[in-house]
Amino acid sequence: MKPAPFVYVRPDTVEEAVAFLAEHQGEARALAGGQSLIPLLHRRLVRPTAVVDLARLDGLRHLTPTDGGLRIGALTRHAEIERGTDPALRAGFRTLPETARLIGHQPVRTRGTFGGTLAHGDPSAEWCLLAVLLDAELTALGPAGSRTIAAESFFTGAFRTALRPDELLVEAHLPYAAPTAALVEYAPQRHQLPLVAAAAAVTLTGCGRIATAQIALAGVADRPVRARAAEQALIGGIPEDRLLEHAGLLATRDLEPADDARASGGYRRELAAVLLARAVRVSLARCAEAAREAQALQEAEIAKEAAREAAREAQVLAEATATLRTEVGVA
Ligand SMILES: Cc1cc2nc3c(=O)[nH]c(=O)nc-3n(C[C@H](O)[C@H](O)[C@H](O)COP(=O)(O)OP(=O)(O)OC[C@H]3O[C@@H](n4cnc5c(N)ncnc54)[C@H](O)[C@@H]3O)c2cc1C
């Protein structure tokens, strides 16, 4: 099938794009990577009167480190994050390239965008899950200016978000540098959205108890959800298997995933509990790795300082010996 007719524009600025969306009073759609919108247009599941192509808005394609985290421009493609070469990604956000690798197949990752995925609001999408896990703040720009929306309130239902029809999503701020964050998922078919995904970011106290815990699940409700009760149960605990199992059951106890063509709700719930424990385990392993790296760094610093001290002492001794030689008249 071909799309129903629509007006097509390719504005040069974000302001023009927003003005165009506003002009069409909720009947226009933004086009980012097109990986979700184009199939919807072809099947006539959406019939906008206008399509605003964002391709020229290069200012929305960036990864920018901030004091407390990372800003990701809405038009940043999955593949750009997957490459992981941008220095901004090395400073504690290794989970982003890892997660990008899980999305669809190469052509989807080459065209699809970070912001397009959030705006599309698929309840199983990995970026939506990570945004909720890391307490991302999303910036929307509309005719009245910009506003910031917390990720947890941004997703309002399956394929529904708090974005107004005349607003563009311009960027996301991940305020928490999360070197220990991890996402695991189960997708029965490769290159497809996961059936269920779980993400966790934990930190440990000096004596090995869980200091902080952030946990979120996707594919078990009409939007990605934080598992607050499980987070509380983990904090202060010794990270053993029985605690992780308990947290998995707590996180899924009140969920009622719907049965669908891919799986029963009960299966999704059980899978979520298992994946959640696995995500926490990966995050814990990253805590241990980070601690080992920090210790190695500290030991290297101590060794360097000892070498500097030895050099200083050798210098003092050499000077004292030279003075002594002069005094006793030894050449
Ligand atoms: C075969 C296949 C496999 C896939 N597998 C996965 C997967 O495993 N995981 C996953 O998460 N996704 C998957 N996807 C979806 C893919 O990641 C899409 O890229 C994503 O859902 C939409 O991003 P996009 O940039 O293509 O947006 P588009 O398709 O251009 O737009 C999607 C929707 O968001 C709106 N929109 C886009 N950008 C903005 C913006 N800046 N402001 C406001 N509204 C905007 C559009 O108007 C439209 O309604 C898959 C897609 C395909 C075709």
mmCIF file of C-alpha atoms in Angstrom, residues 1 36 95 112 128 135 155 220 227 239 264 308:
data_model
loop_
_atom_site.group_PDB
_atom_site.id
_atom_site.type_symbol
_atom_site.label_atom_id
_atom_site.label_comp_id
_atom_site.label_asym_id
_atom_site.label_seq_id
_atom_site.Cartn_x
_atom_site.Cartn_y
_atom_site.Cartn_z
ATOM 1 C CA MET A 1 0.000 0.000 0.000
ATOM 2 C CA SER A 36 8.776 3.344 12.531
ATOM 3 C CA THR A 95 26.047 0.755 28.586
ATOM 4 C CA GLY A 112 16.904 5.139 13.422
ATOM 5 C CA CYS A 128 12.928 4.134 26.627
ATOM 6 C CA ASP A 135 16.148 9.349 35.386
ATOM 7 C CA PHE A 155 5.833 7.668 28.702
ATOM 8 C CA VAL A 220 5.803 -6.073 31.074
ATOM 9 C CA ALA A 227 10.776 -1.267 40.282
ATOM 10 C CA PRO A 239 24.376 -8.974 47.210
ATOM 11 C CA SER A 264 1.539 -15.012 27.711
ATOM 12 C CA ARG A 308 59.608 10.393 43.119
#
